[in-house]
Amino acid sequence: MWFWAHIGFIYTVGRLPIDDTATPLPARDIFTFLSAQDCINFLRFSREQIIITVQHLCVPDMIRTDCGYVIAGRTALCVLLYRLAFPCRYKDMRLIFHRSDSCLCETFNYMLHFMNETWGSMLTLDLGRLVPRLDFFAERLQTWGCPLPNCWAFIDGTVRAICRTIREQRAFFNGHKRYHAIKLQSVVTPDGIMVDLFGPELGTRHDVHLLHESGVLVMCQEHMNSASGDPYVVYGDPAYGMSTHLNCPYSAEAYGPLSAGMIEFNKQMSACRVAVEWVFKEMTSKWAFVALKNQQKHLLSPIGVRTVHPQLLERGQRDLPVFRVPTAVVRGVPGCCVRLYAERVLFPFVCGRGIATMNGRRTTTTVLW
């Protein structure tokens, strides 16, 4: 008898009308609601950094999304930071920003595409800034114990897991990691700056494919040479192989039994090359949204932009007063100096039928220290 009583209760509850209408909330200024410490905890930026960032990125005072939502530019940036800082739902964010779920979603996507369209051409190696500093980078690495002369940067690839795709599952499935993913390639200098980030590419692609598609090696061959003609080299893992401008560890397959000197060389270079691994670690530790696999849905959201944009934020937070972009870069904004986001301001994003790459990615932009 008790069984049928429970079944009747469940059936009765299931037939009750459910009011899922969002509770109307008055508009709220996020700066007055969050304390100074809360801004750092939830947005990863201080109030002062957010204000400067809005000005230097030329974010409009008021933005209007495709669906007609109007929101302040500073609040829109806070929506972007809050969403990327930690996995959360738009329903949770509604209680903080006092905006509807659809408004927050539209604002988040608007800011992603705004960054992509405005600063997307500044993703490649900045030759104007890097070439004069190659000697300095090589000297600093040797000071830190790097046994490889003329080494100025480290290169590596990373794999970011995504949801199982509806279409083209084989193209995204990474056999080594055993999950669907996209791949990225980064070049990191000794000062901890990611000077080049290429991607995303399909999870099945090899690191060598990303190397050739990015054009990094070609640019190094053309511009990364000393006055005497000696090449400045980039150091990577054995998957990249050896070339005049790219070096890798000694391997038993290529050199046979390794000598004590070769083993010591590999050990010292490994201690230096860990810098490129730490860059990826910082991105996932401070911007945990990119590590949430269930939110990275191909064909439903711009997963490429979501995955790589936090690295830009991390770079800007650590080196706010570093970069200056000429006025010509920001058209229509006389005297604008952008000291933030000048290295890796957004990337090609996944959309439509596959992965779209940004046109004109190899456009060189002068950035001065």
C-alpha positions as a Markdown table, in Angstrom:
| # | Residue | x | y | z |
|---|---|---|---|---|
| 1 | Met | 0.0 | 0.0 | 0.0 |
| 2 | Trp | 2.9 | 2.4 | 0.8 |
| 3 | Phe | 4.3 | 1.9 | -2.6 |
| 4 | Trp | 1.1 | 3.1 | -4.4 |
| 5 | Ala | 0.9 | 6.0 | -2.0 |
| 6 | His | 4.4 | 7.1 | -3.0 |
| 7 | Ile | 3.5 | 6.7 | -6.7 |
| 8 | Gly | 0.4 | 8.8 | -6.2 |
| 9 | Phe | 2.4 | 11.5 | -4.4 |
| 10 | Ile | 5.0 | 11.7 | -7.2 |
| 11 | Tyr | 2.3 | 11.8 | -9.9 |
| 12 | Thr | 0.5 | 14.6 | -8.1 |
| 13 | Val | 3.6 | 16.6 | -7.6 |
| 14 | Gly | 4.5 | 16.1 | -11.3 |
| 15 | Arg | 1.2 | 17.6 | -12.4 |
| 16 | Leu | 1.7 | 20.8 | -10.3 |
| 17 | Pro | 2.3 | 23.9 | -12.4 |
| 18 | Ile | 6.0 | 25.1 | -12.2 |
| 19 | Asp | 6.8 | 28.8 | -12.3 |
| 20 | Asp | 10.2 | 29.0 | -13.9 |
| 21 | Thr | 9.9 | 32.7 | -14.7 |
| 22 | Ala | 13.0 | 34.6 | -13.6 |
| 23 | Thr | 12.5 | 36.9 | -10.6 |
| 24 | Pro | 12.8 | 40.5 | -11.8 |
| 25 | Leu | 15.7 | 42.2 | -10.3 |
| 26 | Pro | 16.7 | 45.9 | -10.4 |
| 27 | Ala | 19.9 | 46.8 | -12.3 |
| 28 | Arg | 23.0 | 46.7 | -10.2 |
| 29 | Asp | 26.4 | 48.4 | -10.5 |
| 30 | Ile | 28.8 | 45.5 | -10.1 |
| 31 | Phe | 31.6 | 47.7 | -8.8 |
| 32 | Thr | 29.5 | 48.9 | -5.8 |
| 33 | Phe | 28.3 | 45.4 | -5.1 |
| 34 | Leu | 31.7 | 43.7 | -5.0 |
| 35 | Ser | 34.4 | 44.7 | -2.6 |
| 36 | Ala | 38.0 | 45.2 | -3.6 |
| 37 | Gln | 38.9 | 41.7 | -2.5 |
| 38 | Asp | 35.8 | 40.2 | -4.2 |
| 39 | Cys | 36.9 | 41.8 | -7.5 |
| 40 | Ile | 40.1 | 39.9 | -7.3 |
| 41 | Asn | 38.5 | 36.6 | -6.2 |
| 42 | Phe | 35.6 | 36.6 | -8.7 |
| 43 | Leu | 37.0 | 38.7 | -11.6 |
| 44 | Arg | 40.8 | 38.0 | -11.1 |
| 45 | Phe | 41.4 | 41.8 | -11.6 |
| 46 | Ser | 41.3 | 44.7 | -9.2 |
| 47 | Arg | 39.0 | 47.6 | -9.7 |
| 48 | Glu | 41.8 | 49.8 | -11.0 |
| 49 | Gln | 42.9 | 47.2 | -13.5 |
| 50 | Ile | 39.4 | 46.8 | -14.8 |
| 51 | Ile | 39.0 | 50.6 | -15.3 |
| 52 | Ile | 42.3 | 50.8 | -17.1 |
| 53 | Thr | 41.6 | 47.8 | -19.2 |
| 54 | Val | 38.3 | 49.2 | -20.4 |
| 55 | Gln | 40.0 | 52.4 | -21.5 |
| 56 | His | 43.0 | 50.8 | -23.2 |
| 57 | Leu | 41.0 | 48.2 | -25.0 |
| 58 | Cys | 38.7 | 50.9 | -26.3 |
| 59 | Val | 35.6 | 49.1 | -25.1 |
| 60 | Pro | 32.5 | 51.2 | -25.9 |
| 61 | Asp | 30.8 | 53.0 | -23.0 |
| 62 | Met | 27.6 | 51.3 | -23.9 |
| 63 | Ile | 27.3 | 48.1 | -26.1 |
| 64 | Arg | 24.2 | 46.8 | -27.9 |
| 65 | Thr | 24.0 | 43.1 | -28.6 |
| 66 | Asp | 22.4 | 41.5 | -31.6 |
| 67 | Cys | 19.2 | 41.0 | -29.6 |
| 68 | Gly | 19.0 | 44.6 | -28.6 |
| 69 | Tyr | 20.4 | 44.3 | -25.0 |
| 70 | Val | 22.1 | 47.5 | -23.9 |
| 71 | Ile | 24.8 | 47.3 | -21.2 |
| 72 | Ala | 27.7 | 49.4 | -20.0 |
| 73 | Gly | 31.1 | 48.5 | -21.4 |
| 74 | Arg | 32.7 | 48.1 | -18.0 |
| 75 | Thr | 29.9 | 45.8 | -16.9 |
| 76 | Ala | 30.3 | 43.8 | -20.1 |
| 77 | Leu | 34.0 | 43.2 | -19.3 |
| 78 | Cys | 33.1 | 42.1 | -15.8 |
| 79 | Val | 30.6 | 39.6 | -17.3 |
| 80 | Leu | 33.5 | 38.2 | -19.4 |
| 81 | Leu | 35.9 | 38.0 | -16.5 |
| 82 | Tyr | 33.3 | 36.4 | -14.1 |
| 83 | Arg | 32.3 | 33.8 | -16.7 |
| 84 | Leu | 35.9 | 32.7 | -17.5 |
| 85 | Ala | 37.2 | 32.8 | -13.9 |
| 86 | Phe | 35.2 | 29.8 | -12.7 |
| 87 | Pro | 32.6 | 27.4 | -14.2 |
| 88 | Cys | 29.2 | 28.9 | -13.5 |
| 89 | Arg | 25.7 | 29.0 | -15.0 |
| 90 | Tyr | 24.1 | 32.1 | -16.4 |
| 91 | Lys | 21.3 | 31.6 | -13.8 |
| 92 | Asp | 24.0 | 32.0 | -11.1 |
| 93 | Met | 25.4 | 35.1 | -12.7 |
| 94 | Arg | 21.9 | 36.6 | -12.8 |
| 95 | Leu | 21.9 | 36.9 | -9.0 |
| 96 | Ile | 25.2 | 38.8 | -9.2 |
| 97 | Phe | 24.6 | 41.1 | -12.2 |
| 98 | His | 20.8 | 41.4 | -11.9 |
| 99 | Arg | 20.5 | 40.8 | -15.7 |
| 100 | Ser | 18.6 | 38.1 | -17.5 |
| 101 | Asp | 20.2 | 34.9 | -18.6 |
| 102 | Ser | 19.8 | 35.8 | -22.3 |
| 103 | Cys | 21.3 | 39.2 | -21.7 |
| 104 | Leu | 24.4 | 37.8 | -19.9 |
| 105 | Cys | 24.9 | 35.2 | -22.7 |
| 106 | Glu | 24.6 | 37.8 | -25.4 |
| 107 | Thr | 27.0 | 40.1 | -23.5 |
| 108 | Phe | 29.6 | 37.3 | -23.0 |
| 109 | Asn | 29.6 | 36.3 | -26.7 |
| 110 | Tyr | 29.6 | 40.0 | -27.7 |
| 111 | Met | 32.8 | 40.6 | -25.7 |
| 112 | Leu | 34.5 | 37.5 | -27.1 |
| 113 | His | 33.8 | 38.6 | -30.7 |
| 114 | Phe | 34.6 | 42.2 | -30.0 |
| 115 | Met | 38.1 | 41.2 | -28.8 |
| 116 | Asn | 38.5 | 38.9 | -31.8 |
| 117 | Glu | 37.5 | 41.5 | -34.4 |
| 118 | Thr | 39.4 | 44.4 | -32.8 |
| 119 | Trp | 42.6 | 42.9 | -31.7 |
| 120 | Gly | 42.7 | 39.6 | -33.6 |
| 121 | Ser | 45.5 | 40.7 | -35.9 |
| 122 | Met | 48.0 | 40.8 | -33.0 |
| 123 | Leu | 48.5 | 37.1 | -32.5 |
| 124 | Thr | 51.6 | 36.5 | -34.4 |
| 125 | Leu | 55.3 | 37.0 | -33.6 |
| 126 | Asp | 55.9 | 40.7 | -33.1 |
| 127 | Leu | 59.2 | 41.0 | -35.0 |
| 128 | Gly | 59.5 | 44.7 | -34.3 |
| 129 | Arg | 59.8 | 44.0 | -30.6 |
| 130 | Leu | 61.4 | 40.6 | -30.6 |
| 131 | Val | 64.3 | 40.9 | -33.0 |
| 132 | Pro | 66.1 | 43.6 | -31.1 |
| 133 | Arg | 65.8 | 41.6 | -27.9 |
| 134 | Leu | 67.0 | 38.2 | -29.2 |
| 135 | Asp | 70.5 | 38.8 | -27.7 |
| 136 | Phe | 69.0 | 39.7 | -24.4 |
| 137 | Phe | 66.8 | 36.6 | -24.3 |
| 138 | Ala | 69.8 | 34.3 | -25.2 |
| 139 | Glu | 72.0 | 35.9 | -22.5 |
| 140 | Arg | 69.3 | 35.6 | -19.8 |
| 141 | Leu | 68.8 | 31.9 | -20.6 |
| 142 | Gln | 72.5 | 31.2 | -20.4 |
| 143 | Thr | 72.6 | 33.0 | -17.1 |
| 144 | Trp | 69.9 | 30.6 | -15.9 |
| 145 | Gly | 72.0 | 27.6 | -16.9 |
| 146 | Cys | 70.8 | 27.0 | -20.5 |
| 147 | Pro | 73.6 | 25.0 | -22.3 |
| 148 | Leu | 72.2 | 25.8 | -25.8 |
| 149 | Pro | 73.7 | 29.0 | -27.2 |
| 150 | Asn | 71.5 | 31.5 | -29.1 |
| 151 | Cys | 68.3 | 29.9 | -27.7 |
| 152 | Trp | 65.7 | 32.7 | -27.3 |
| 153 | Ala | 62.3 | 30.9 | -26.8 |
| 154 | Phe | 60.5 | 27.6 | -26.2 |
| 155 | Ile | 57.8 | 26.1 | -28.2 |
| 156 | Asp | 55.2 | 23.5 | -27.2 |
| 157 | Gly | 51.7 | 22.3 | -28.0 |
| 158 | Thr | 48.8 | 21.6 | -25.7 |
| 159 | Val | 45.5 | 19.7 | -25.9 |
| 160 | Arg | 42.2 | 21.0 | -24.6 |
| 161 | Ala | 39.3 | 18.6 | -24.1 |
| 162 | Ile | 35.9 | 19.3 | -25.6 |
| 163 | Cys | 32.6 | 17.6 | -25.6 |
| 164 | Arg | 32.0 | 14.8 | -28.0 |
| 165 | Thr | 31.0 | 16.4 | -31.2 |
| 166 | Ile | 27.8 | 15.7 | -33.1 |
| 167 | Arg | 29.7 | 15.7 | -36.4 |
| 168 | Glu | 33.2 | 14.8 | -37.5 |
| 169 | Gln | 34.0 | 13.0 | -34.3 |
| 170 | Arg | 37.0 | 11.2 | -35.8 |
| 171 | Ala | 38.6 | 14.5 | -36.7 |
| 172 | Phe | 38.5 | 15.8 | -33.1 |
| 173 | Phe | 39.3 | 12.6 | -31.3 |
| 174 | Asn | 42.9 | 12.6 | -30.0 |
| 175 | Gly | 44.2 | 9.0 | -29.9 |
| 176 | His | 47.0 | 9.8 | -27.4 |
| 177 | Lys | 44.7 | 11.5 | -24.8 |
| 178 | Arg | 41.7 | 9.3 | -25.7 |
| 179 | Tyr | 39.2 | 12.2 | -25.8 |
| 180 | His | 37.8 | 14.7 | -28.3 |
| 181 | Ala | 40.0 | 17.9 | -28.2 |
| 182 | Ile | 41.4 | 20.8 | -30.0 |
| 183 | Lys | 45.2 | 21.6 | -30.1 |
| 184 | Leu | 47.1 | 24.8 | -29.6 |
| 185 | Gln | 50.7 | 25.8 | -30.1 |
| 186 | Ser | 52.6 | 28.5 | -28.1 |
| 187 | Val | 56.0 | 30.2 | -28.2 |
| 188 | Val | 57.2 | 31.5 | -24.8 |
| 189 | Thr | 60.1 | 33.8 | -24.2 |
| 190 | Pro | 62.3 | 33.8 | -21.0 |
| 191 | Asp | 60.3 | 36.7 | -19.6 |
| 192 | Gly | 57.2 | 34.5 | -19.4 |
| 193 | Ile | 55.4 | 36.2 | -22.3 |
| 194 | Met | 53.6 | 34.0 | -24.8 |
| 195 | Val | 54.7 | 35.8 | -28.0 |
| 196 | Asp | 52.8 | 33.5 | -30.4 |
| 197 | Leu | 49.7 | 31.3 | -29.9 |
| 198 | Phe | 48.4 | 29.4 | -32.9 |
| 199 | Gly | 45.2 | 27.5 | -33.1 |
| 200 | Pro | 42.9 | 25.9 | -32.5 |
| 201 | Glu | 43.4 | 22.9 | -34.8 |
| 202 | Leu | 41.7 | 19.5 | -34.8 |
| 203 | Gly | 42.6 | 17.2 | -32.0 |
| 204 | Thr | 44.0 | 14.6 | -34.5 |
| 205 | Arg | 46.7 | 17.0 | -35.8 |
| 206 | His | 50.3 | 16.4 | -35.0 |
| 207 | Asp | 52.5 | 19.1 | -33.4 |
| 208 | Val | 54.6 | 19.2 | -36.7 |
| 209 | His | 51.4 | 20.1 | -38.6 |
| 210 | Leu | 50.7 | 23.0 | -36.2 |
| 211 | Leu | 54.3 | 24.1 | -36.6 |
| 212 | His | 54.1 | 24.3 | -40.4 |
| 213 | Glu | 50.6 | 25.8 | -40.5 |
| 214 | Ser | 51.6 | 28.6 | -38.0 |
| 215 | Gly | 54.5 | 29.7 | -40.1 |
| 216 | Val | 56.6 | 30.3 | -37.0 |
| 217 | Leu | 59.6 | 28.4 | -38.4 |
| 218 | Val | 59.5 | 30.3 | -41.7 |
| 219 | Met | 59.5 | 33.6 | -39.8 |
| 220 | Cys | 62.4 | 32.5 | -37.7 |
| 221 | Gln | 64.4 | 31.5 | -40.8 |
| 222 | Glu | 63.9 | 34.9 | -42.3 |
| 223 | His | 64.3 | 37.2 | -39.3 |
| 224 | Met | 65.9 | 35.3 | -36.3 |
| 225 | Asn | 69.5 | 35.5 | -37.3 |
| 226 | Ser | 72.5 | 37.3 | -35.6 |
| 227 | Ala | 74.6 | 39.9 | -37.4 |
| 228 | Ser | 77.2 | 37.3 | -38.1 |
| 229 | Gly | 74.6 | 35.0 | -39.6 |
| 230 | Asp | 74.3 | 32.5 | -36.8 |
| 231 | Pro | 70.7 | 31.4 | -36.2 |
| 232 | Tyr | 68.7 | 32.0 | -33.0 |
| 233 | Val | 67.0 | 28.8 | -32.2 |
| 234 | Val | 63.7 | 27.8 | -30.5 |
| 235 | Tyr | 63.8 | 24.7 | -28.3 |
| 236 | Gly | 60.9 | 22.2 | -28.3 |
| 237 | Asp | 60.2 | 18.6 | -27.5 |
| 238 | Pro | 61.4 | 15.7 | -29.7 |
| 239 | Ala | 58.2 | 15.7 | -31.8 |
| 240 | Tyr | 59.4 | 18.8 | -33.7 |
| 241 | Gly | 62.7 | 17.4 | -34.9 |
| 242 | Met | 65.8 | 19.3 | -35.7 |
| 243 | Ser | 66.4 | 22.2 | -38.0 |
| 244 | Thr | 68.6 | 25.3 | -38.2 |
| 245 | His | 66.2 | 27.4 | -36.1 |
| 246 | Leu | 64.6 | 24.6 | -34.1 |
| 247 | Asn | 66.3 | 22.4 | -31.6 |
| 248 | Cys | 65.1 | 19.4 | -29.5 |
| 249 | Pro | 66.6 | 17.0 | -26.9 |
| 250 | Tyr | 68.9 | 14.2 | -27.8 |
| 251 | Ser | 67.1 | 10.9 | -28.4 |
| 252 | Ala | 68.3 | 7.3 | -28.4 |
| 253 | Glu | 66.5 | 6.6 | -31.6 |
| 254 | Ala | 68.4 | 9.3 | -33.5 |
| 255 | Tyr | 71.8 | 9.2 | -31.8 |
| 256 | Gly | 72.0 | 5.7 | -30.3 |
| 257 | Pro | 73.1 | 5.3 | -26.7 |
| 258 | Leu | 73.3 | 8.7 | -25.1 |
| 259 | Ser | 76.5 | 9.8 | -23.5 |
| 260 | Ala | 76.7 | 11.5 | -20.1 |
| 261 | Gly | 77.0 | 14.9 | -21.8 |
| 262 | Met | 73.9 | 14.4 | -23.8 |
| 263 | Ile | 71.9 | 13.3 | -20.8 |
| 264 | Glu | 73.1 | 16.3 | -18.8 |
| 265 | Phe | 72.2 | 18.6 | -21.8 |
| 266 | Asn | 68.7 | 17.2 | -21.9 |
| 267 | Lys | 68.3 | 17.6 | -18.1 |
| 268 | Gln | 69.4 | 21.2 | -18.1 |
| 269 | Met | 67.3 | 22.1 | -21.1 |
| 270 | Ser | 64.3 | 20.4 | -19.5 |
| 271 | Ala | 64.6 | 22.6 | -16.5 |
| 272 | Cys | 64.5 | 25.7 | -18.7 |
| 273 | Arg | 61.8 | 24.5 | -21.0 |
| 274 | Val | 59.3 | 24.0 | -18.1 |
| 275 | Ala | 58.5 | 27.7 | -18.5 |
| 276 | Val | 56.2 | 27.0 | -21.5 |
| 277 | Glu | 54.3 | 24.4 | -19.4 |
| 278 | Trp | 53.8 | 26.8 | -16.6 |
| 279 | Val | 52.1 | 29.3 | -19.0 |
| 280 | Phe | 49.4 | 26.7 | -19.8 |
| 281 | Lys | 49.1 | 25.9 | -16.1 |
| 282 | Glu | 48.4 | 29.5 | -15.2 |
| 283 | Met | 45.7 | 29.7 | -17.8 |
| 284 | Thr | 43.7 | 26.7 | -16.4 |
| 285 | Ser | 44.3 | 27.5 | -12.7 |
| 286 | Lys | 43.1 | 31.1 | -12.8 |
| 287 | Trp | 40.6 | 30.8 | -15.6 |
| 288 | Ala | 39.0 | 27.4 | -14.8 |
| 289 | Phe | 36.2 | 27.8 | -17.3 |
| 290 | Val | 38.5 | 26.6 | -20.1 |
| 291 | Ala | 39.1 | 23.3 | -18.2 |
| 292 | Leu | 35.4 | 22.6 | -18.0 |
| 293 | Lys | 35.0 | 20.0 | -20.7 |
| 294 | Asn | 31.2 | 20.0 | -20.6 |
| 295 | Gln | 30.9 | 23.6 | -21.6 |
| 296 | Gln | 33.1 | 23.3 | -24.7 |
| 297 | Lys | 30.6 | 22.3 | -27.3 |
| 298 | His | 31.6 | 22.4 | -30.9 |
| 299 | Leu | 29.0 | 24.0 | -33.3 |
| 300 | Leu | 27.2 | 25.4 | -30.4 |
| 301 | Ser | 29.7 | 27.8 | -28.9 |
| 302 | Pro | 33.0 | 29.5 | -29.9 |
| 303 | Ile | 35.2 | 27.0 | -28.0 |
| 304 | Gly | 38.4 | 28.3 | -29.7 |
| 305 | Val | 38.0 | 31.8 | -28.4 |
| 306 | Arg | 36.9 | 30.5 | -24.9 |
| 307 | Thr | 39.9 | 28.3 | -24.7 |
| 308 | Val | 42.6 | 30.8 | -25.6 |
| 309 | His | 41.2 | 34.1 | -24.4 |
| 310 | Pro | 42.1 | 33.5 | -20.7 |
| 311 | Gln | 45.7 | 33.4 | -21.6 |
| 312 | Leu | 45.4 | 36.9 | -22.9 |
| 313 | Leu | 43.8 | 38.0 | -19.6 |
| 314 | Glu | 46.5 | 36.4 | -17.6 |
| 315 | Arg | 49.2 | 38.2 | -19.6 |
| 316 | Gly | 47.5 | 41.5 | -19.2 |
| 317 | Gln | 47.0 | 41.1 | -15.5 |
| 318 | Arg | 50.7 | 40.4 | -14.9 |
| 319 | Asp | 52.1 | 43.1 | -17.2 |
| 320 | Leu | 49.6 | 45.8 | -17.3 |
| 321 | Pro | 52.0 | 48.7 | -18.1 |
| 322 | Val | 54.2 | 46.8 | -20.5 |
| 323 | Phe | 52.8 | 47.2 | -24.0 |
| 324 | Arg | 52.1 | 50.2 | -26.2 |
| 325 | Val | 50.3 | 49.9 | -29.5 |
| 326 | Pro | 50.7 | 52.7 | -32.1 |
| 327 | Thr | 47.8 | 55.0 | -32.9 |
| 328 | Ala | 47.4 | 53.5 | -36.3 |
| 329 | Val | 46.4 | 50.2 | -34.9 |
| 330 | Val | 43.3 | 51.6 | -33.2 |
| 331 | Arg | 41.7 | 53.6 | -36.0 |
| 332 | Gly | 39.6 | 56.5 | -35.1 |
| 333 | Val | 41.0 | 56.8 | -31.6 |
| 334 | Pro | 43.7 | 59.5 | -31.6 |
| 335 | Gly | 46.5 | 59.0 | -29.2 |
| 336 | Cys | 45.3 | 55.7 | -28.0 |
| 337 | Cys | 47.9 | 53.6 | -26.1 |
| 338 | Val | 47.0 | 50.1 | -25.4 |
| 339 | Arg | 49.3 | 48.6 | -22.8 |
| 340 | Leu | 47.2 | 45.5 | -22.3 |
| 341 | Tyr | 46.3 | 42.5 | -24.4 |
| 342 | Ala | 48.9 | 43.4 | -27.0 |
| 343 | Glu | 50.5 | 40.0 | -27.4 |
| 344 | Arg | 47.7 | 37.5 | -27.8 |
| 345 | Val | 44.4 | 39.2 | -28.2 |
| 346 | Leu | 42.1 | 36.4 | -29.1 |
| 347 | Phe | 42.3 | 33.8 | -31.6 |
| 348 | Pro | 40.6 | 31.9 | -34.4 |
| 349 | Phe | 37.5 | 30.3 | -33.1 |
| 350 | Val | 35.5 | 27.2 | -33.8 |
| 351 | Cys | 32.3 | 28.0 | -35.6 |
| 352 | Gly | 30.1 | 26.7 | -38.4 |
| 353 | Arg | 31.4 | 23.6 | -40.2 |
| 354 | Gly | 34.7 | 23.1 | -38.5 |
| 355 | Ile | 37.5 | 25.4 | -37.4 |
| 356 | Ala | 37.8 | 28.8 | -39.1 |
| 357 | Thr | 41.1 | 30.5 | -39.1 |
| 358 | Met | 41.5 | 34.3 | -38.9 |
| 359 | Asn | 42.2 | 36.0 | -42.2 |
| 360 | Gly | 45.5 | 38.0 | -42.2 |
| 361 | Arg | 46.8 | 36.3 | -39.1 |
| 362 | Arg | 50.4 | 37.0 | -40.1 |
| 363 | Thr | 50.0 | 40.7 | -40.2 |
| 364 | Thr | 52.8 | 42.2 | -38.2 |
| 365 | Thr | 52.0 | 44.9 | -35.7 |
| 366 | Thr | 54.7 | 47.0 | -34.0 |
| 367 | Val | 54.6 | 46.9 | -30.3 |
| 368 | Leu | 57.2 | 48.9 | -28.3 |
| 369 | Trp | 58.5 | 48.3 | -24.8 |
